XYZ file of C-alpha atoms in Angstrom:
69
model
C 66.093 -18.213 55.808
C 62.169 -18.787 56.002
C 60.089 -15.712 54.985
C 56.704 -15.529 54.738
C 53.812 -14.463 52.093
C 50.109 -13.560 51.414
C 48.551 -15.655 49.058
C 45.343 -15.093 47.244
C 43.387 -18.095 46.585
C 40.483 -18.062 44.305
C 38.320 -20.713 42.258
C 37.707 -19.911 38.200
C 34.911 -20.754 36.670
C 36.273 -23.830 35.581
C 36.827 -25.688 38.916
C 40.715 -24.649 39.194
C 42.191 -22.805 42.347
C 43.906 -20.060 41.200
C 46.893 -18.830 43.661
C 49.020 -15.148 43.371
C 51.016 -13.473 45.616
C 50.144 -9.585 45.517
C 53.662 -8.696 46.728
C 55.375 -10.433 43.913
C 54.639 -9.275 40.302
C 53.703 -12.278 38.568
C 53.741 -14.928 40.666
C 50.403 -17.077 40.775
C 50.106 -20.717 39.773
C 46.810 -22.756 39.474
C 45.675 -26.236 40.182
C 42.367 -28.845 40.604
C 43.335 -29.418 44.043
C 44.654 -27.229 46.986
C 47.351 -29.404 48.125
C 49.208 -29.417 44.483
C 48.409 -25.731 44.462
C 49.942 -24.742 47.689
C 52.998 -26.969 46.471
C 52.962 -25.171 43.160
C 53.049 -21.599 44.786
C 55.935 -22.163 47.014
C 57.895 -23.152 43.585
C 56.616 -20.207 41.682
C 57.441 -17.913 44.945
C 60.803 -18.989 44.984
C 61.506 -18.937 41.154
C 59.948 -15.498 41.427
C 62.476 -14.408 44.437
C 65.680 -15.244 41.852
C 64.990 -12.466 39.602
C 62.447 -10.270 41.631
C 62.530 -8.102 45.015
C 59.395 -8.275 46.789
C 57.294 -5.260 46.898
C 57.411 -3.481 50.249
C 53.672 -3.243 50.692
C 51.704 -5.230 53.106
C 49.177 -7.564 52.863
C 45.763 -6.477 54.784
C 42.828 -8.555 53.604
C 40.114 -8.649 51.265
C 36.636 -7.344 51.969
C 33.093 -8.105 50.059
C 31.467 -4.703 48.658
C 27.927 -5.104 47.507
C 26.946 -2.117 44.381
C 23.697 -2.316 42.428
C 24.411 -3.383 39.300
């Protein structure tokens, strides 16, 4: 069975991608490069689906907010 999942993908400060997957409680991964990172995800996704049940919320997007600061 194939399912599908949102991934968030950001770059630190230190020039990794970092990669987690709100609907699955502690399941991100980073890398250098986005091709070993997506590969790395899929791995931590589906060690994270052996002892986990993904949440039942869904995914909408992200959106920028600009405050004074």
């Amino acid at each position: 069975m194939i399912r599908e999942f949102s991934v968030v993908i950001e770059k630190d400060e230190d020039g990794y991608f970092v990669a987690s997957v709100p609907t699955l409680k502690g399941c991100h991964t980073q890398a250098k490069s986005l091709d070993v990172l997506i590969k790395r995800i899929k791995e931590a996704i589906e060690l994270c689906l052996e002892v986990e049940k993904p949440a039942t919320t869904e995914f909408i997007g992200v959106q920028r907010v600009a405050v004074s600061a």
